[in-house]
């Protein structure tokens, strides 16, 4: 399951990410808004769901080698964050769905293995 | 690899556009050296937490990093308020971070315990009104 396929299947909006970046595989999901938890628990290749849209999200996603960040509930992403993510090659997606719904969607596609 | 790679970084106070840059740079070096993903991950977690603590609690500071064939040593120092009760500060969940910092997702009180968990040697020197220095070592051959 690639980022691109998730975008296509669930209509996630691509906020940042080149066509090349979107070909990367999504291997798992992690959802938590505490950055220390995310830092320790996001695995390489995970889709990380957080409601935070500040610039620190880019640093955590980049340091954990997350496949992408997904911002749920249609929350607007801060322009500074979008700019930095584009610079760093961090993919940000957005969805009107809740965190729980997105977890369900993505986990159903990657087969519940964690 | 016999030579030692040495890097020094400034960590500006309360500047979140720069926060994590030192850790990112070290991560990149380790990846380039072909260090195992496990060691890269542990080093990134430990260094980022110490870097963020210098940013949000220590009025900014400096990072000094030495990488040789067997380990990465990281020293993050600041001249901030120091930690009055280190044992208390080490407890998971203890945090003095103000609301403005918590709103960004920091302040879980997990930073120091994350550093301990994800490093092989952690040592903290701290003195009230003088500052704090965190020494972190991660060995490459750790299981
Ligand atoms: N460099 C530092 N300078 C001063 N105080 C610090 C420093 N690092 C940590 N502390 C103190 O220790 C507490 C716990 O730190 P930590 O476990 O990283 O949690 P958090 O950063 O989420 O508050 C902090 O809230 C702060 O009171
Ligand atoms: Mg901390």
PDB file of N, CA, C and O in Angstrom, chain A residues 31-108:
ATOM      1  N   UNK A  31      -1.028   7.031  15.913  1.00  0.00           N
ATOM      2  CA  UNK A  31      -1.849   8.205  16.201  1.00  0.00           C
ATOM      3  C   UNK A  31      -1.610   8.661  17.630  1.00  0.00           C
ATOM      4  O   UNK A  31      -1.885   7.910  18.570  1.00  0.00           O
ATOM      5  N   UNK A  32      -1.043   9.824  17.788  1.00  0.00           N
ATOM      6  CA  UNK A  32      -0.904  10.451  19.110  1.00  0.00           C
ATOM      7  C   UNK A  32      -0.459  11.885  18.898  1.00  0.00           C
ATOM      8  O   UNK A  32       0.295  12.175  17.979  1.00  0.00           O
ATOM      9  N   UNK A  33      -0.962  12.767  19.756  1.00  0.00           N
ATOM     10  CA  UNK A  33      -0.650  14.186  19.605  1.00  0.00           C
ATOM     11  C   UNK A  33       0.453  14.658  20.540  1.00  0.00           C
ATOM     12  O   UNK A  33       0.830  15.825  20.505  1.00  0.00           O
ATOM     13  N   UNK A  34       0.953  13.768  21.385  1.00  0.00           N
ATOM     14  CA  UNK A  34       2.075  14.161  22.240  1.00  0.00           C
ATOM     15  C   UNK A  34       3.362  13.869  21.468  1.00  0.00           C
ATOM     16  O   UNK A  34       3.607  12.730  21.063  1.00  0.00           O
ATOM     17  N   UNK A  35       4.157  14.897  21.260  1.00  0.00           N
ATOM     18  CA  UNK A  35       5.309  14.756  20.365  1.00  0.00           C
ATOM     19  C   UNK A  35       6.357  13.792  20.908  1.00  0.00           C
ATOM     20  O   UNK A  35       7.019  13.100  20.141  1.00  0.00           O
ATOM     21  N   UNK A  36       6.496  13.710  22.241  1.00  0.00           N
ATOM     22  CA  UNK A  36       7.461  12.751  22.806  1.00  0.00           C
ATOM     23  C   UNK A  36       7.023  11.314  22.533  1.00  0.00           C
ATOM     24  O   UNK A  36       7.854  10.438  22.309  1.00  0.00           O
ATOM     25  N   UNK A  37       5.720  11.071  22.573  1.00  0.00           N
ATOM     26  CA  UNK A  37       5.216   9.728  22.262  1.00  0.00           C
ATOM     27  C   UNK A  37       5.459   9.421  20.792  1.00  0.00           C
ATOM     28  O   UNK A  37       5.938   8.348  20.438  1.00  0.00           O
ATOM     29  N   UNK A  38       5.118  10.371  19.942  1.00  0.00           N
ATOM     30  CA  UNK A  38       5.298  10.165  18.506  1.00  0.00           C
ATOM     31  C   UNK A  38       6.772   9.940  18.180  1.00  0.00           C
ATOM     32  O   UNK A  38       7.123   9.024  17.427  1.00  0.00           O
ATOM     33  N   UNK A  39       7.614  10.748  18.772  1.00  0.00           N
ATOM     34  CA  UNK A  39       9.059  10.625  18.529  1.00  0.00           C
ATOM     35  C   UNK A  39       9.531   9.205  18.846  1.00  0.00           C
ATOM     36  O   UNK A  39      10.310   8.615  18.088  1.00  0.00           O
ATOM     37  N   UNK A  40       9.054   8.650  19.938  1.00  0.00           N
ATOM     38  CA  UNK A  40       9.512   7.321  20.361  1.00  0.00           C
ATOM     39  C   UNK A  40       8.796   6.185  19.636  1.00  0.00           C
ATOM     40  O   UNK A  40       9.340   5.100  19.478  1.00  0.00           O
ATOM     41  N   UNK A  41       7.559   6.431  19.184  1.00  0.00           N
ATOM     42  CA  UNK A  41       6.734   5.318  18.702  1.00  0.00           C
ATOM     43  C   UNK A  41       6.486   5.272  17.201  1.00  0.00           C
ATOM     44  O   UNK A  41       6.122   4.226  16.675  1.00  0.00           O
ATOM     45  N   UNK A  42       6.631   6.389  16.513  1.00  0.00           N
ATOM     46  CA  UNK A  42       6.428   6.343  15.055  1.00  0.00           C
ATOM     47  C   UNK A  42       7.567   5.538  14.446  1.00  0.00           C
ATOM     48  O   UNK A  42       8.744   5.826  14.694  1.00  0.00           O
ATOM     49  N   UNK A  43       7.225   4.518  13.693  1.00  0.00           N
ATOM     50  CA  UNK A  43       8.241   3.707  13.026  1.00  0.00           C
ATOM     51  C   UNK A  43       8.460   4.199  11.605  1.00  0.00           C
ATOM     52  O   UNK A  43       7.578   4.826  11.009  1.00  0.00           O
ATOM     53  N   UNK A  44       9.613   3.874  11.084  1.00  0.00           N
ATOM     54  CA  UNK A  44       9.931   4.194   9.706  1.00  0.00           C
ATOM     55  C   UNK A  44       8.813   3.656   8.799  1.00  0.00           C
ATOM     56  O   UNK A  44       8.422   2.503   8.923  1.00  0.00           O
ATOM     57  N   UNK A  45       8.268   4.503   7.932  1.00  0.00           N
ATOM     58  CA  UNK A  45       7.222   4.058   7.015  1.00  0.00           C
ATOM     59  C   UNK A  45       5.808   4.172   7.555  1.00  0.00           C
ATOM     60  O   UNK A  45       4.848   3.828   6.861  1.00  0.00           O
ATOM     61  N   UNK A  46       5.654   4.675   8.769  1.00  0.00           N
ATOM     62  CA  UNK A  46       4.301   4.838   9.338  1.00  0.00           C
ATOM     63  C   UNK A  46       3.596   6.076   8.788  1.00  0.00           C
ATOM     64  O   UNK A  46       4.246   7.078   8.471  1.00  0.00           O
ATOM     65  N   UNK A  47       2.281   5.989   8.718  1.00  0.00           N
ATOM     66  CA  UNK A  47       1.451   7.171   8.526  1.00  0.00           C
ATOM     67  C   UNK A  47       1.128   7.654   9.934  1.00  0.00           C
ATOM     68  O   UNK A  47       0.614   6.900  10.754  1.00  0.00           O
ATOM     69  N   UNK A  48       1.491   8.898  10.244  1.00  0.00           N
ATOM     70  CA  UNK A  48       1.305   9.458  11.589  1.00  0.00           C
ATOM     71  C   UNK A  48       0.143  10.448  11.548  1.00  0.00           C
ATOM     72  O   UNK A  48       0.169  11.396  10.758  1.00  0.00           O
ATOM     73  N   UNK A  49      -0.852  10.189  12.382  1.00  0.00           N
ATOM     74  CA  UNK A  49      -2.014  11.071  12.453  1.00  0.00           C
ATOM     75  C   UNK A  49      -1.878  11.985  13.661  1.00  0.00           C
ATOM     76  O   UNK A  49      -1.689  11.521  14.789  1.00  0.00           O
ATOM     77  N   UNK A  50      -1.941  13.287  13.417  1.00  0.00           N
ATOM     78  CA  UNK A  50      -1.912  14.245  14.524  1.00  0.00           C
ATOM     79  C   UNK A  50      -2.738  15.464  14.173  1.00  0.00           C
ATOM     80  O   UNK A  50      -2.820  15.852  13.002  1.00  0.00           O
ATOM     81  N   UNK A  51      -3.335  16.067  15.202  1.00  0.00           N
ATOM     82  CA  UNK A  51      -4.099  17.306  14.988  1.00  0.00           C
ATOM     83  C   UNK A  51      -3.196  18.536  15.077  1.00  0.00           C
ATOM     84  O   UNK A  51      -3.626  19.642  14.808  1.00  0.00           O
ATOM     85  N   UNK A  52      -1.938  18.315  15.487  1.00  0.00           N
ATOM     86  CA  UNK A  52      -1.023  19.462  15.521  1.00  0.00           C
ATOM     87  C   UNK A  52      -0.604  19.829  14.105  1.00  0.00           C
ATOM     88  O   UNK A  52      -0.360  18.948  13.268  1.00  0.00           O
ATOM     89  N   UNK A  53      -0.515  21.114  13.855  1.00  0.00           N
ATOM     90  CA  UNK A  53      -0.098  21.549  12.521  1.00  0.00           C
ATOM     91  C   UNK A  53       1.065  22.523  12.628  1.00  0.00           C
ATOM     92  O   UNK A  53       1.379  23.243  11.689  1.00  0.00           O
ATOM     93  N   UNK A  54       1.705  22.565  13.809  1.00  0.00           N
ATOM     94  CA  UNK A  54       2.857  23.463  13.961  1.00  0.00           C
ATOM     95  C   UNK A  54       4.109  22.843  13.350  1.00  0.00           C
ATOM     96  O   UNK A  54       4.163  21.653  13.048  1.00  0.00           O
ATOM     97  N   UNK A  55       5.120  23.647  13.224  1.00  0.00           N
ATOM     98  CA  UNK A  55       6.335  23.271  12.486  1.00  0.00           C
ATOM     99  C   UNK A  55       7.081  22.093  13.113  1.00  0.00           C
ATOM    100  O   UNK A  55       7.812  21.370  12.432  1.00  0.00           O
ATOM    101  N   UNK A  56       6.887  21.862  14.417  1.00  0.00           N
ATOM    102  CA  UNK A  56       7.584  20.753  15.085  1.00  0.00           C
ATOM    103  C   UNK A  56       7.152  19.390  14.539  1.00  0.00           C
ATOM    104  O   UNK A  56       7.898  18.411  14.626  1.00  0.00           O
ATOM    105  N   UNK A  57       5.959  19.334  13.985  1.00  0.00           N
ATOM    106  CA  UNK A  57       5.456  18.093  13.386  1.00  0.00           C
ATOM    107  C   UNK A  57       6.374  17.648  12.243  1.00  0.00           C
ATOM    108  O   UNK A  57       6.635  16.460  12.073  1.00  0.00           O
ATOM    109  N   UNK A  58       6.894  18.619  11.508  1.00  0.00           N
ATOM    110  CA  UNK A  58       7.792  18.305  10.389  1.00  0.00           C
ATOM    111  C   UNK A  58       9.091  17.686  10.913  1.00  0.00           C
ATOM    112  O   UNK A  58       9.579  16.684  10.368  1.00  0.00           O
ATOM    113  N   UNK A  59       9.626  18.256  11.978  1.00  0.00           N
ATOM    114  CA  UNK A  59      10.870  17.725  12.560  1.00  0.00           C
ATOM    115  C   UNK A  59      10.658  16.295  13.053  1.00  0.00           C
ATOM    116  O   UNK A  59      11.472  15.407  12.784  1.00  0.00           O
ATOM    117  N   UNK A  60       9.552  16.053  13.739  1.00  0.00           N
ATOM    118  CA  UNK A  60       9.292  14.708  14.280  1.00  0.00           C
ATOM    119  C   UNK A  60       9.076  13.704  13.131  1.00  0.00           C
ATOM    120  O   UNK A  60       9.630  12.606  13.148  1.00  0.00           O
ATOM    121  N   UNK A  61       8.318  14.106  12.119  1.00  0.00           N
ATOM    122  CA  UNK A  61       8.064  13.204  10.987  1.00  0.00           C
ATOM    123  C   UNK A  61       9.370  12.873  10.271  1.00  0.00           C
ATOM    124  O   UNK A  61       9.610  11.726   9.872  1.00  0.00           O
ATOM    125  N   UNK A  62      10.209  13.869  10.125  1.00  0.00           N
ATOM    126  CA  UNK A  62      11.464  13.685   9.421  1.00  0.00           C
ATOM    127  C   UNK A  62      12.433  12.818  10.239  1.00  0.00           C
ATOM    128  O   UNK A  62      13.046  11.894   9.715  1.00  0.00           O
ATOM    129  N   UNK A  63      12.514  13.087  11.547  1.00  0.00           N
ATOM    130  CA  UNK A  63      13.439  12.316  12.406  1.00  0.00           C
ATOM    131  C   UNK A  63      12.994  10.864  12.585  1.00  0.00           C
ATOM    132  O   UNK A  63      13.816   9.985  12.825  1.00  0.00           O
ATOM    133  N   UNK A  64      11.706  10.608  12.502  1.00  0.00           N
ATOM    134  CA  UNK A  64      11.215   9.233  12.666  1.00  0.00           C
ATOM    135  C   UNK A  64      11.101   8.516  11.324  1.00  0.00           C
ATOM    136  O   UNK A  64      10.758   7.338  11.280  1.00  0.00           O
ATOM    137  N   UNK A  65      11.360   9.230  10.233  1.00  0.00           N
ATOM    138  CA  UNK A  65      11.246   8.661   8.897  1.00  0.00           C
ATOM    139  C   UNK A  65       9.825   8.156   8.614  1.00  0.00           C
ATOM    140  O   UNK A  65       9.633   7.110   7.992  1.00  0.00           O
ATOM    141  N   UNK A  66       8.847   8.906   9.118  1.00  0.00           N
ATOM    142  CA  UNK A  66       7.447   8.571   8.841  1.00  0.00           C
ATOM    143  C   UNK A  66       7.208   8.631   7.335  1.00  0.00           C
ATOM    144  O   UNK A  66       7.825   9.429   6.634  1.00  0.00           O
ATOM    145  N   UNK A  67       6.289   7.785   6.839  1.00  0.00           N
ATOM    146  CA  UNK A  67       5.946   7.840   5.414  1.00  0.00           C
ATOM    147  C   UNK A  67       5.258   9.165   5.110  1.00  0.00           C
ATOM    148  O   UNK A  67       5.511   9.790   4.085  1.00  0.00           O
ATOM    149  N   UNK A  68       4.372   9.574   6.026  1.00  0.00           N
ATOM    150  CA  UNK A  68       3.648  10.827   5.855  1.00  0.00           C
ATOM    151  C   UNK A  68       2.954  11.213   7.153  1.00  0.00           C
ATOM    152  O   UNK A  68       2.833  10.410   8.074  1.00  0.00           O
ATOM    153  N   UNK A  69       2.509  12.456   7.204  1.00  0.00           N
ATOM    154  CA  UNK A  69       1.702  12.949   8.315  1.00  0.00           C
ATOM    155  C   UNK A  69       0.293  13.124   7.781  1.00  0.00           C
ATOM    156  O   UNK A  69       0.121  13.599   6.659  1.00  0.00           O
ATOM    157  N   UNK A  70      -0.716  12.723   8.548  1.00  0.00           N
ATOM    158  CA  UNK A  70      -2.091  12.994   8.130  1.00  0.00           C
ATOM    159  C   UNK A  70      -2.768  13.855   9.187  1.00  0.00           C
ATOM    160  O   UNK A  70      -2.789  13.509  10.369  1.00  0.00           O
ATOM    161  N   UNK A  71      -3.303  14.989   8.747  1.00  0.00           N
ATOM    162  CA  UNK A  71      -4.021  15.898   9.633  1.00  0.00           C
ATOM    163  C   UNK A  71      -5.517  15.620   9.443  1.00  0.00           C
ATOM    164  O   UNK A  71      -6.045  15.785   8.343  1.00  0.00           O
ATOM    165  N   UNK A  72      -6.209  15.168  10.507  1.00  0.00           N
ATOM    166  CA  UNK A  72      -7.617  14.802  10.384  1.00  0.00           C
ATOM    167  C   UNK A  72      -8.552  16.012  10.547  1.00  0.00           C
ATOM    168  O   UNK A  72      -8.094  17.124  10.795  1.00  0.00           O
ATOM    169  N   UNK A  73      -9.846  15.729  10.424  1.00  0.00           N
ATOM    170  CA  UNK A  73     -10.913  16.695  10.716  1.00  0.00           C
ATOM    171  C   UNK A  73     -10.794  17.997   9.927  1.00  0.00           C
ATOM    172  O   UNK A  73     -11.275  19.042  10.359  1.00  0.00           O
ATOM    173  N   UNK A  74     -10.125  17.921   8.786  1.00  0.00           N
ATOM    174  CA  UNK A  74     -10.024  19.087   7.908  1.00  0.00           C
ATOM    175  C   UNK A  74      -9.328  20.285   8.529  1.00  0.00           C
ATOM    176  O   UNK A  74      -9.506  21.420   8.067  1.00  0.00           O
ATOM    177  N   UNK A  75      -8.531  20.041   9.566  1.00  0.00           N
ATOM    178  CA  UNK A  75      -7.842  21.145  10.248  1.00  0.00           C
ATOM    179  C   UNK A  75      -6.824  21.783   9.294  1.00  0.00           C
ATOM    180  O   UNK A  75      -6.066  21.081   8.622  1.00  0.00           O
ATOM    181  N   UNK A  76      -6.863  23.108   9.242  1.00  0.00           N
ATOM    182  CA  UNK A  76      -5.966  23.826   8.328  1.00  0.00           C
ATOM    183  C   UNK A  76      -4.528  23.732   8.825  1.00  0.00           C
ATOM    184  O   UNK A  76      -4.270  23.845  10.021  1.00  0.00           O
ATOM    185  N   UNK A  77      -3.604  23.520   7.904  1.00  0.00           N
ATOM    186  CA  UNK A  77      -2.191  23.395   8.265  1.00  0.00           C
ATOM    187  C   UNK A  77      -1.517  24.771   8.180  1.00  0.00           C
ATOM    188  O   UNK A  77      -1.706  25.496   7.212  1.00  0.00           O
ATOM    189  N   UNK A  78      -0.753  25.110   9.206  1.00  0.00           N
ATOM    190  CA  UNK A  78      -0.068  26.405   9.229  1.00  0.00           C
ATOM    191  C   UNK A  78       0.850  26.542   8.015  1.00  0.00           C
ATOM    192  O   UNK A  78       1.582  25.613   7.678  1.00  0.00           O
ATOM    193  N   UNK A  79       0.811  27.717   7.361  1.00  0.00           N
ATOM    194  CA  UNK A  79       1.606  27.948   6.145  1.00  0.00           C
ATOM    195  C   UNK A  79       3.102  27.676   6.353  1.00  0.00           C
ATOM    196  O   UNK A  79       3.767  27.093   5.482  1.00  0.00           O
ATOM    197  N   UNK A  80       3.628  28.076   7.502  1.00  0.00           N
ATOM    198  CA  UNK A  80       5.049  27.858   7.823  1.00  0.00           C
ATOM    199  C   UNK A  80       5.379  26.355   7.821  1.00  0.00           C
ATOM    200  O   UNK A  80       6.456  25.946   7.389  1.00  0.00           O
ATOM    201  N   UNK A  81       4.423  25.564   8.287  1.00  0.00           N
ATOM    202  CA  UNK A  81       4.605  24.110   8.350  1.00  0.00           C
ATOM    203  C   UNK A  81       4.602  23.520   6.945  1.00  0.00           C
ATOM    204  O   UNK A  81       5.410  22.648   6.620  1.00  0.00           O
ATOM    205  N   UNK A  82       3.688  24.009   6.113  1.00  0.00           N
ATOM    206  CA  UNK A  82       3.607  23.543   4.729  1.00  0.00           C
ATOM    207  C   UNK A  82       4.921  23.832   4.006  1.00  0.00           C
ATOM    208  O   UNK A  82       5.495  22.959   3.333  1.00  0.00           O
ATOM    209  N   UNK A  83       5.423  25.039   4.217  1.00  0.00           N
ATOM    210  CA  UNK A  83       6.656  25.471   3.577  1.00  0.00           C
ATOM    211  C   UNK A  83       7.830  24.580   4.005  1.00  0.00           C
ATOM    212  O   UNK A  83       8.594  24.094   3.173  1.00  0.00           O
ATOM    213  N   UNK A  84       7.942  24.364   5.320  1.00  0.00           N
ATOM    214  CA  UNK A  84       9.050  23.560   5.837  1.00  0.00           C
ATOM    215  C   UNK A  84       8.949  22.107   5.383  1.00  0.00           C
ATOM    216  O   UNK A  84       9.946  21.482   5.006  1.00  0.00           O
ATOM    217  N   UNK A  85       7.722  21.578   5.371  1.00  0.00           N
ATOM    218  CA  UNK A  85       7.524  20.186   4.958  1.00  0.00           C
ATOM    219  C   UNK A  85       7.945  20.007   3.501  1.00  0.00           C
ATOM    220  O   UNK A  85       8.600  19.023   3.145  1.00  0.00           O
ATOM    221  N   UNK A  86       7.595  20.971   2.665  1.00  0.00           N
ATOM    222  CA  UNK A  86       7.964  20.904   1.247  1.00  0.00           C
ATOM    223  C   UNK A  86       9.484  20.899   1.109  1.00  0.00           C
ATOM    224  O   UNK A  86      10.053  20.126   0.334  1.00  0.00           O
ATOM    225  N   UNK A  87      10.127  21.761   1.879  1.00  0.00           N
ATOM    226  CA  UNK A  87      11.595  21.854   1.892  1.00  0.00           C
ATOM    227  C   UNK A  87      12.248  20.533   2.281  1.00  0.00           C
ATOM    228  O   UNK A  87      13.250  20.126   1.720  1.00  0.00           O
ATOM    229  N   UNK A  88      11.666  19.898   3.316  1.00  0.00           N
ATOM    230  CA  UNK A  88      12.275  18.697   3.902  1.00  0.00           C
ATOM    231  C   UNK A  88      11.791  17.412   3.230  1.00  0.00           C
ATOM    232  O   UNK A  88      12.180  16.313   3.641  1.00  0.00           O
ATOM    233  N   UNK A  89      10.898  17.532   2.264  1.00  0.00           N
ATOM    234  CA  UNK A  89      10.365  16.336   1.613  1.00  0.00           C
ATOM    235  C   UNK A  89       9.469  15.514   2.525  1.00  0.00           C
ATOM    236  O   UNK A  89       9.396  14.298   2.407  1.00  0.00           O
ATOM    237  N   UNK A  90       8.784  16.198   3.456  1.00  0.00           N
ATOM    238  CA  UNK A  90       7.831  15.505   4.332  1.00  0.00           C
ATOM    239  C   UNK A  90       6.439  15.602   3.700  1.00  0.00           C
ATOM    240  O   UNK A  90       5.970  16.693   3.382  1.00  0.00           O
ATOM    241  N   UNK A  91       5.804  14.452   3.509  1.00  0.00           N
ATOM    242  CA  UNK A  91       4.475  14.420   2.897  1.00  0.00           C
ATOM    243  C   UNK A  91       3.412  14.719   3.957  1.00  0.00           C
ATOM    244  O   UNK A  91       3.393  14.085   5.010  1.00  0.00           O
ATOM    245  N   UNK A  92       2.551  15.699   3.682  1.00  0.00           N
ATOM    246  CA  UNK A  92       1.422  15.976   4.575  1.00  0.00           C
ATOM    247  C   UNK A  92       0.121  15.753   3.806  1.00  0.00           C
ATOM    248  O   UNK A  92      -0.052  16.273   2.701  1.00  0.00           O
ATOM    249  N   UNK A  93      -0.763  14.959   4.418  1.00  0.00           N
ATOM    250  CA  UNK A  93      -2.085  14.717   3.849  1.00  0.00           C
ATOM    251  C   UNK A  93      -3.124  15.301   4.787  1.00  0.00           C
ATOM    252  O   UNK A  93      -2.863  15.505   5.972  1.00  0.00           O
ATOM    253  N   UNK A  94      -4.316  15.538   4.256  1.00  0.00           N
ATOM    254  CA  UNK A  94      -5.396  16.051   5.074  1.00  0.00           C
ATOM    255  C   UNK A  94      -6.663  15.265   4.757  1.00  0.00           C
ATOM    256  O   UNK A  94      -6.849  14.803   3.632  1.00  0.00           O
ATOM    257  N   UNK A  95      -7.495  15.083   5.785  1.00  0.00           N
ATOM    258  CA  UNK A  95      -8.768  14.392   5.577  1.00  0.00           C
ATOM    259  C   UNK A  95      -9.831  15.028   6.452  1.00  0.00           C
ATOM    260  O   UNK A  95      -9.538  15.464   7.559  1.00  0.00           O
ATOM    261  N   UNK A  96     -11.082  15.056   5.961  1.00  0.00           N
ATOM    262  CA  UNK A  96     -12.162  15.571   6.815  1.00  0.00           C
ATOM    263  C   UNK A  96     -12.535  14.572   7.923  1.00  0.00           C
ATOM    264  O   UNK A  96     -13.189  14.937   8.887  1.00  0.00           O
ATOM    265  N   UNK A  97     -12.097  13.320   7.796  1.00  0.00           N
ATOM    266  CA  UNK A  97     -12.468  12.280   8.766  1.00  0.00           C
ATOM    267  C   UNK A  97     -11.768  12.485  10.104  1.00  0.00           C
ATOM    268  O   UNK A  97     -10.790  13.209  10.210  1.00  0.00           O
ATOM    269  N   UNK A  98     -12.282  11.786  11.134  1.00  0.00           N
ATOM    270  CA  UNK A  98     -11.648  11.836  12.453  1.00  0.00           C
ATOM    271  C   UNK A  98     -10.434  10.914  12.478  1.00  0.00           C
ATOM    272  O   UNK A  98     -10.252  10.063  11.594  1.00  0.00           O
ATOM    273  N   UNK A  99      -9.643  11.062  13.527  1.00  0.00           N
ATOM    274  CA  UNK A  99      -8.470  10.202  13.712  1.00  0.00           C
ATOM    275  C   UNK A  99      -8.878   8.726  13.704  1.00  0.00           C
ATOM    276  O   UNK A  99      -8.257   7.902  13.031  1.00  0.00           O
ATOM    277  N   UNK A 100      -9.941   8.406  14.434  1.00  0.00           N
ATOM    278  CA  UNK A 100     -10.387   7.012  14.510  1.00  0.00           C
ATOM    279  C   UNK A 100     -10.775   6.470  13.132  1.00  0.00           C
ATOM    280  O   UNK A 100     -10.417   5.339  12.776  1.00  0.00           O
ATOM    281  N   UNK A 101     -11.496   7.283  12.371  1.00  0.00           N
ATOM    282  CA  UNK A 101     -11.905   6.838  11.027  1.00  0.00           C
ATOM    283  C   UNK A 101     -10.692   6.610  10.132  1.00  0.00           C
ATOM    284  O   UNK A 101     -10.633   5.621   9.393  1.00  0.00           O
ATOM    285  N   UNK A 102      -9.734   7.520  10.210  1.00  0.00           N
ATOM    286  CA  UNK A 102      -8.539   7.373   9.370  1.00  0.00           C
ATOM    287  C   UNK A 102      -7.759   6.119   9.780  1.00  0.00           C
ATOM    288  O   UNK A 102      -7.302   5.355   8.924  1.00  0.00           O
ATOM    289  N   UNK A 103      -7.645   5.880  11.091  1.00  0.00           N
ATOM    290  CA  UNK A 103      -6.973   4.648  11.557  1.00  0.00           C
ATOM    291  C   UNK A 103      -7.648   3.429  10.939  1.00  0.00           C
ATOM    292  O   UNK A 103      -6.984   2.524  10.424  1.00  0.00           O
ATOM    293  N   UNK A 104      -8.963   3.419  11.002  1.00  0.00           N
ATOM    294  CA  UNK A 104      -9.721   2.296  10.462  1.00  0.00           C
ATOM    295  C   UNK A 104      -9.467   2.121   8.968  1.00  0.00           C
ATOM    296  O   UNK A 104      -9.217   1.006   8.496  1.00  0.00           O
ATOM    297  N   UNK A 105      -9.540   3.236   8.255  1.00  0.00           N
ATOM    298  CA  UNK A 105      -9.333   3.188   6.802  1.00  0.00           C
ATOM    299  C   UNK A 105      -7.957   2.620   6.460  1.00  0.00           C
ATOM    300  O   UNK A 105      -7.828   1.673   5.668  1.00  0.00           O
ATOM    301  N   UNK A 106      -6.939   3.207   7.067  1.00  0.00           N
ATOM    302  CA  UNK A 106      -5.574   2.819   6.685  1.00  0.00           C
ATOM    303  C   UNK A 106      -5.264   1.404   7.160  1.00  0.00           C
ATOM    304  O   UNK A 106      -4.710   0.595   6.408  1.00  0.00           O
ATOM    305  N   UNK A 107      -5.660   1.078   8.397  1.00  0.00           N
ATOM    306  CA  UNK A 107      -5.372  -0.269   8.907  1.00  0.00           C
ATOM    307  C   UNK A 107      -6.088  -1.340   8.095  1.00  0.00           C
ATOM    308  O   UNK A 107      -5.551  -2.430   7.881  1.00  0.00           O
ATOM    309  N   UNK A 108      -7.286  -1.035   7.627  1.00  0.00           N
ATOM    310  CA  UNK A 108      -8.017  -2.028   6.832  1.00  0.00           C
ATOM    311  C   UNK A 108      -7.279  -2.316   5.530  1.00  0.00           C
ATOM    312  O   UNK A 108      -7.348  -3.413   4.992  1.00  0.00           O
TER     313      UNK A 108
END
